[in-house]
Short mmCIF file of C-alpha atoms in Angstrom, two decimals:
data_model
loop_
_atom_site.label_atom_id
_atom_site.label_comp_id
_atom_site.label_asym_id
_atom_site.label_seq_id
_atom_site.Cartn_x
_atom_site.Cartn_y
_atom_site.Cartn_z
CA MET M 9 21.79 -17.25 -111.31
CA THR M 10 18.21 -16.10 -110.70
CA LYS M 11 16.49 -16.59 -107.33
CA VAL M 12 14.19 -19.08 -108.97
CA GLN M 13 17.16 -21.08 -110.20
CA GLN M 14 18.80 -20.96 -106.69
CA LEU M 15 15.62 -22.17 -105.08
CA SER M 16 15.26 -24.95 -107.68
CA GLY M 17 18.84 -26.05 -106.96
CA VAL M 18 18.17 -26.14 -103.21
CA LEU M 19 14.98 -28.13 -103.77
CA ILE M 20 16.77 -30.76 -105.89
CA ALA M 21 19.45 -31.03 -103.26
CA LEU M 22 16.86 -31.55 -100.56
CA VAL M 23 15.10 -34.17 -102.64
CA LEU M 24 18.36 -36.01 -103.16
CA VAL M 25 19.15 -35.90 -99.42
CA SER M 26 15.66 -37.18 -98.58
CA VAL M 27 16.02 -40.05 -101.05
CA ALA M 28 19.45 -40.98 -99.55
CA LEU M 29 18.10 -40.89 -96.07
CA PHE M 30 15.12 -42.99 -97.12
CA VAL M 31 17.41 -45.70 -98.53
CA PHE M 32 19.95 -45.52 -95.63
CA ASP M 33 17.05 -45.67 -93.18
CA GLY M 34 16.05 -49.04 -94.54
CA LYS M 35 12.69 -47.92 -95.79
CA GLY M 36 13.69 -47.74 -99.42
CA GLY M 37 15.89 -49.63 -101.81
CA GLY M 38 16.05 -53.24 -100.88
CA SER M 39 13.73 -53.09 -97.87
CA ASP M 40 11.52 -55.73 -99.55
CA ASN M 41 14.41 -58.12 -99.12
CA ILE M 42 14.53 -57.80 -95.34
CA ASP M 43 14.02 -61.06 -93.48
CA ARG M 44 11.23 -59.97 -91.21
CA THR M 45 11.32 -63.32 -89.34
CA ARG M 46 15.01 -63.03 -88.54
CA PHE M 47 14.41 -63.24 -84.75
CA LEU M 48 11.20 -65.23 -84.79
CA VAL M 49 10.96 -68.50 -82.98
CA GLU M 50 8.18 -70.43 -84.66
CA ASP M 51 8.13 -73.33 -82.20
CA THR M 52 8.59 -71.90 -78.70
CA ALA M 53 7.96 -75.42 -77.27
CA ALA M 54 11.46 -76.18 -78.53
CA ILE M 55 13.08 -73.72 -76.16
CA GLN M 56 15.15 -75.55 -73.56
CA SER M 57 16.82 -72.63 -71.89
CA VAL M 58 17.11 -68.84 -72.00
CA THR M 59 20.36 -67.13 -70.85
CA ILE M 60 20.45 -63.37 -70.44
CA ASN M 61 23.73 -61.58 -69.89
CA SER M 62 24.16 -57.86 -69.29
CA LYS M 63 26.36 -55.49 -67.33
CA ALA M 64 23.63 -55.29 -64.76
CA PHE M 65 22.94 -58.98 -64.18
CA ASP M 66 23.16 -62.46 -65.53
CA LEU M 67 20.47 -65.17 -65.37
CA LYS M 68 19.56 -68.50 -66.80
CA VAL M 69 16.08 -70.01 -67.11
CA GLU M 70 16.09 -73.72 -67.91
CA LYS M 71 13.47 -76.37 -68.26
CA GLN M 72 14.11 -79.16 -65.77
CA GLU M 73 11.80 -82.18 -65.53
CA GLY M 74 9.04 -80.30 -67.19
CA SER M 75 9.29 -77.18 -65.03
CA TRP M 76 11.07 -73.87 -65.57
CA VAL M 77 13.82 -73.11 -63.09
CA LEU M 78 15.75 -69.88 -62.55
CA ASN M 79 19.48 -70.13 -61.78
CA ASP M 80 19.14 -73.89 -61.01
CA SER M 81 16.99 -73.56 -57.92
CA LEU M 82 14.14 -71.02 -58.09
CA ALA M 83 10.65 -71.35 -59.52
CA VAL M 84 9.84 -69.13 -62.48
CA ASP M 85 6.76 -66.92 -62.79
CA PRO M 86 4.71 -68.75 -65.48
CA SER M 87 3.15 -65.40 -66.72
CA VAL M 88 6.68 -64.10 -67.48
CA MET M 89 7.43 -67.16 -69.53
CA ARG M 90 4.17 -66.82 -71.40
CA VAL M 91 4.88 -63.21 -72.34
CA MET M 92 8.46 -64.00 -73.49
CA LYS M 93 7.26 -66.91 -75.62
CA SER M 94 4.45 -64.82 -77.10
CA ILE M 95 6.94 -62.02 -77.97
CA LEU M 96 9.40 -64.44 -79.63
CA SER M 97 6.73 -66.17 -81.60
CA GLN M 98 5.50 -62.89 -83.12
CA VAL M 99 8.40 -60.47 -83.25
CA ASN M 100 8.73 -58.79 -86.63
CA VAL M 101 11.68 -56.94 -88.14
CA GLN M 102 10.31 -53.55 -89.06
CA ARG M 103 13.45 -52.08 -90.70
CA PRO M 104 17.18 -51.84 -90.34
CA ILE M 105 18.49 -49.00 -88.16
CA SER M 106 19.39 -45.85 -90.00
CA GLN M 107 23.13 -45.73 -90.91
CA LEU M 108 23.11 -42.19 -89.54
CA ASN M 109 22.90 -43.32 -85.91
CA VAL M 110 23.79 -47.05 -86.12
CA GLU M 111 27.03 -46.51 -84.30
CA GLU M 112 25.25 -44.76 -81.41
CA ILE M 113 22.75 -47.54 -81.08
CA ARG M 114 25.47 -50.17 -81.34
CA GLU M 115 27.27 -48.57 -78.46
CA LEU M 116 23.98 -48.31 -76.55
CA LEU M 117 23.32 -52.02 -76.98
CA ARG M 118 26.84 -52.91 -76.06
CA ASN M 119 26.61 -50.94 -72.73
CA THR M 120 22.95 -51.30 -71.69
CA GLY M 121 21.49 -54.09 -73.86
CA GLN M 122 20.95 -57.74 -73.03
CA GLN M 123 22.64 -60.59 -74.81
CA VAL M 124 19.98 -63.38 -75.13
CA THR M 125 20.92 -66.91 -75.92
CA LEU M 126 18.12 -69.47 -76.63
CA GLU M 127 18.77 -73.17 -76.64
CA LEU M 128 16.49 -74.73 -79.21
CA ASN M 129 16.61 -78.47 -79.42
CA GLY M 130 20.32 -78.46 -78.75
CA GLU M 131 21.13 -75.52 -81.01
CA GLU M 132 21.86 -71.94 -79.85
CA LYS M 133 20.36 -68.76 -81.16
CA THR M 134 21.94 -65.57 -79.84
CA PHE M 135 20.90 -61.91 -80.31
CA PHE M 136 21.04 -58.56 -78.53
CA ALA M 137 17.92 -56.82 -77.25
CA GLY M 138 17.65 -53.19 -76.10
CA GLY M 139 15.99 -49.95 -76.93
CA ASN M 140 16.05 -46.25 -76.87
CA VAL M 141 16.34 -44.24 -73.67
CA ASN M 142 12.56 -43.62 -73.47
CA LYS M 143 11.81 -47.30 -74.09
CA THR M 144 9.58 -46.43 -77.05
CA GLN M 145 11.50 -48.30 -79.64
CA ALA M 146 12.84 -51.86 -79.40
CA TYR M 147 16.06 -52.89 -81.17
CA PHE M 148 17.24 -56.51 -81.80
CA ALA M 149 20.68 -57.11 -83.15
CA ASP M 150 22.72 -60.09 -84.48
CA ALA M 151 25.14 -61.62 -81.97
CA ASP M 152 28.05 -59.62 -83.38
CA LEU M 153 26.07 -56.34 -83.29
CA GLU M 154 26.80 -55.86 -86.95
CA ASN M 155 23.23 -55.75 -88.10
CA ILE M 156 20.68 -53.91 -85.89
CA TYR M 157 16.93 -53.68 -86.54
CA LEU M 158 13.94 -51.92 -85.19
CA VAL M 159 11.46 -54.62 -84.24
CA ASN M 160 7.84 -54.66 -83.29
CA ILE M 161 4.66 -56.81 -83.23
CA PRO M 162 2.01 -55.31 -85.47
CA GLY M 163 -0.90 -54.00 -83.36
CA TYR M 164 1.15 -54.41 -80.08
CA ASN M 165 2.36 -51.12 -78.73
CA HIS M 166 4.40 -52.18 -75.80
CA TYR M 167 8.21 -52.12 -75.47
CA LEU M 168 9.37 -55.64 -76.67
CA SER M 169 12.82 -55.66 -75.18
CA GLY M 170 11.44 -55.00 -71.71
CA ILE M 171 10.89 -58.76 -71.08
CA PHE M 172 14.66 -59.28 -71.40
CA GLU M 173 15.42 -56.46 -69.00
CA LEU M 174 13.62 -58.03 -66.06
CA THR M 175 15.91 -58.71 -63.13
CA PRO M 176 16.26 -62.23 -61.65
CA ASN M 177 13.87 -61.33 -58.81
CA GLN M 178 11.22 -60.21 -61.41
CA TRP M 179 11.56 -63.65 -63.17
CA ARG M 180 10.68 -65.49 -59.95
CA ASP M 181 7.34 -67.05 -59.25
CA ARG M 182 5.49 -64.56 -56.97
CA GLU M 183 2.92 -67.07 -55.63
CA LEU M 184 3.17 -66.89 -51.89
CA PHE M 185 0.17 -69.07 -50.96
CA ASP M 186 -1.91 -71.48 -53.03
CA SER M 187 -4.26 -72.98 -50.41
CA ASN M 188 -7.98 -72.80 -49.76
CA TYR M 189 -10.58 -74.12 -47.36
CA ARG M 190 -10.44 -77.60 -48.92
CA SER M 191 -6.65 -77.96 -48.45
CA ILE M 192 -5.73 -75.97 -45.34
CA GLN M 193 -5.29 -78.17 -42.28
CA ASN M 194 -4.11 -75.64 -39.81
CA LEU M 195 -3.29 -71.92 -39.66
CA THR M 196 -1.69 -70.25 -36.72
CA ILE M 197 -0.76 -66.59 -36.30
CA ASP M 198 1.26 -65.67 -33.19
CA TYR M 199 1.27 -61.91 -32.47
CA ALA M 200 3.98 -59.97 -30.76
CA ASP M 201 1.50 -58.87 -28.04
CA GLY M 202 1.01 -62.53 -26.97
CA SER M 203 -2.38 -63.12 -28.65
CA GLN M 204 -2.85 -65.96 -30.97
CA LEU M 205 -5.12 -67.01 -33.78
CA VAL M 206 -5.63 -70.74 -34.46
CA LEU M 207 -7.71 -72.11 -37.29
CA GLU M 208 -7.80 -75.85 -37.35
CA PHE M 209 -9.75 -78.37 -39.36
CA GLU M 210 -11.69 -80.56 -37.05
CA ASP M 211 -14.09 -83.26 -38.16
CA ARG M 212 -16.00 -81.57 -40.96
CA PHE M 213 -15.22 -77.90 -40.58
CA PHE M 214 -12.83 -75.39 -38.94
CA ALA M 215 -12.47 -74.41 -35.27
CA VAL M 216 -11.35 -70.95 -34.50
CA ASN M 217 -9.64 -70.66 -31.12
CA GLN M 218 -12.30 -71.56 -28.61
CA LEU M 219 -15.14 -69.72 -30.30
CA GLN M 220 -18.56 -71.41 -30.03
CA ARG M 221 -20.26 -69.23 -32.62
CA ILE M 222 -18.32 -68.49 -35.84
CA ASP M 223 -19.20 -66.28 -38.73
CA THR M 224 -18.76 -68.91 -41.40
CA ALA M 225 -19.09 -66.36 -44.29
CA VAL M 226 -16.15 -64.32 -42.97
CA LEU M 227 -14.16 -67.50 -42.31
CA MET M 228 -14.70 -68.89 -45.77
CA ASP M 229 -13.74 -65.60 -47.44
CA TYR M 230 -10.61 -65.46 -45.31
CA LEU M 231 -9.48 -69.04 -46.11
CA ASN M 232 -10.19 -68.67 -49.83
CA GLY M 233 -7.99 -65.53 -49.88
CA PHE M 234 -5.04 -67.79 -49.57
CA GLU M 235 -5.64 -69.29 -53.02
CA GLY M 236 -3.41 -67.79 -55.73
CA PHE M 237 -2.03 -65.18 -53.27
CA LEU M 238 0.89 -63.35 -54.88
CA LEU M 239 3.57 -61.27 -53.22
CA ASN M 240 4.47 -57.96 -54.81
CA ASP M 241 8.23 -58.34 -55.09
CA TYR M 242 11.34 -60.04 -53.77
CA LEU M 243 14.04 -57.84 -52.26
CA SER M 244 17.79 -58.47 -52.50
CA PRO M 245 20.08 -57.38 -49.63
CA GLY M 246 21.25 -53.85 -50.23
CA MET M 247 18.37 -52.77 -52.46
CA PHE M 248 16.60 -50.97 -49.75
CA PRO M 249 18.66 -50.49 -46.59
CA SER M 250 15.62 -49.56 -44.49
CA TYR M 251 14.10 -53.01 -45.14
CA ASP M 252 17.51 -54.69 -44.40
CA SER M 253 17.41 -52.97 -40.97
CA LEU M 254 13.76 -53.97 -40.43
CA LEU M 255 14.78 -57.61 -40.82
CA GLN M 256 16.86 -57.19 -37.61
CA THR M 257 13.83 -56.19 -35.52
CA GLU M 258 11.25 -58.46 -33.89
CA PRO M 259 8.36 -59.38 -36.15
CA ILE M 260 4.90 -58.27 -35.34
CA ALA M 261 3.44 -61.66 -36.28
CA LYS M 262 4.52 -65.17 -37.22
CA LEU M 263 2.26 -67.11 -39.59
CA ASN M 264 2.31 -70.83 -40.04
CA LEU M 265 0.10 -72.59 -42.57
CA THR M 266 -0.11 -76.37 -42.95
CA ASP M 267 -1.68 -77.71 -46.23
CA ILE M 268 -2.60 -81.23 -47.32
CA ASP M 269 0.10 -80.71 -49.94
CA ALA M 270 3.28 -80.31 -47.87
CA SER M 271 4.89 -78.29 -50.65
CA LYS M 272 2.38 -75.49 -49.94
CA ASN M 273 3.20 -75.25 -46.25
CA ARG M 274 4.40 -71.79 -45.26
CA ALA M 275 6.22 -70.31 -42.24
CA LEU M 276 6.52 -66.58 -42.40
CA GLU M 277 7.48 -63.64 -40.20
CA ILE M 278 5.76 -60.33 -40.79
CA TYR M 279 7.36 -57.10 -39.78
CA ALA M 280 6.02 -53.67 -38.82
CA LYS M 281 5.28 -51.40 -41.77
CA ILE M 282 7.76 -48.56 -42.24
CA PRO M 283 5.92 -45.24 -41.74
CA GLY M 284 5.02 -43.74 -45.12
CA GLU M 285 5.63 -47.01 -47.04
CA GLN M 286 2.97 -48.98 -48.79
CA PHE M 287 4.36 -52.51 -48.20
CA TYR M 288 4.96 -54.86 -45.31
CA LEU M 289 8.11 -56.95 -45.18
CA LEU M 290 7.80 -60.69 -44.92
CA SER M 291 10.52 -63.25 -44.49
CA ASP M 292 10.76 -67.02 -44.48
CA GLY M 293 12.99 -69.39 -42.71
CA LYS M 294 15.86 -68.53 -45.06
CA GLN M 295 15.54 -64.88 -44.23
CA GLU M 296 14.48 -64.22 -47.80
CA MET M 297 12.84 -60.82 -48.06
CA MET M 298 9.47 -60.27 -49.73
CA VAL M 299 7.07 -57.42 -49.74
CA VAL M 300 3.27 -57.49 -49.90
CA ASP M 301 1.07 -54.42 -50.18
CA GLU M 302 -0.60 -52.92 -47.09
CA ARG M 303 -4.20 -53.87 -47.94
CA ARG M 304 -3.54 -57.56 -48.58
CA THR M 305 -1.13 -58.00 -45.64
CA GLU M 306 -3.68 -56.63 -43.25
CA MET M 307 -6.27 -59.02 -44.74
CA LEU M 308 -3.99 -61.88 -43.60
CA LEU M 309 -3.56 -60.53 -40.11
CA LYS M 310 -6.95 -61.44 -38.71
CA ARG M 311 -7.68 -61.86 -35.02
CA GLU M 312 -10.18 -63.96 -32.99
CA ASP M 313 -12.80 -61.17 -32.84
CA ASP M 314 -12.98 -60.95 -36.61
CA PHE M 315 -14.64 -64.40 -36.77
CA LYS M 316 -17.11 -63.94 -33.93
CA LEU M 317 -20.71 -64.16 -35.12
CA ASP M 318 -22.47 -60.96 -34.44
CA ASP M 319 -25.66 -61.67 -32.40
CA SER M 320 -27.51 -59.48 -34.86
CA LYS M 321 -26.61 -61.83 -37.75
CA GLU M 322 -28.29 -65.05 -38.59
CA GLU M 323 -26.46 -67.91 -40.02
CA ASP M 324 -27.88 -69.64 -43.13
#
């Protein structure tokens, strides 16, 4: 056999292998017959509950009296719900997973994936969601893990399965305050050094301690800062032992806010920032732990002098 014949034989073999891989990879053969809407939810308004089970955590988000509730008692972050519904309404099956590594991916989903069950008008739809180690490819699979697909949203380059990997704390509503100067009735901050800040609505405007001259611009900015104020994250006991220990110390300040709407009232304890950390620990009456970044926490911790009108300033 000549060298040319040998090379020709190798070339033919490589072509055959390439064709086989193309077919097995789901890009050839019957790829046109793929149901690309296999995991699509056309009417996300029909979703009544979402249950996510994994080896790391279990959670259930359920619509109760028109509101989404996490694990029967906690408010859900509306932005997380919007993202999940948007993904489910647009998810597209790109291709089946290659037969060459389907067993590896099946095992990956079994060990690290999330089993997602949607209740849609009384009917259940179950699938597995996960991805590769680098979170650059998202995989959805049937409930029995028999058929596994690479999924995407055309034009959307983010990792689709990430929404189902959020922990229960990350599903929670992060709105800490939602008050402003129109609704706040009283705000008191008691500091560990014995000083106190009292803002109280009197007659037609706010009194600040016993100050006679108030910088109203500073005061209005401060009060409006409570509107749509989000905490950064919730902490579960054991996640960060240093914060668990901090909860046993005396707080540096206690903040009490009274709103026209009693559901927006807040009573919080604020603890000293751990050196080198970027967050303050806050806790409510249930000793639930929350963290808020340094800049915004210190914006909350105003003192009387911050509202004194500088003699060099003129009020409008």
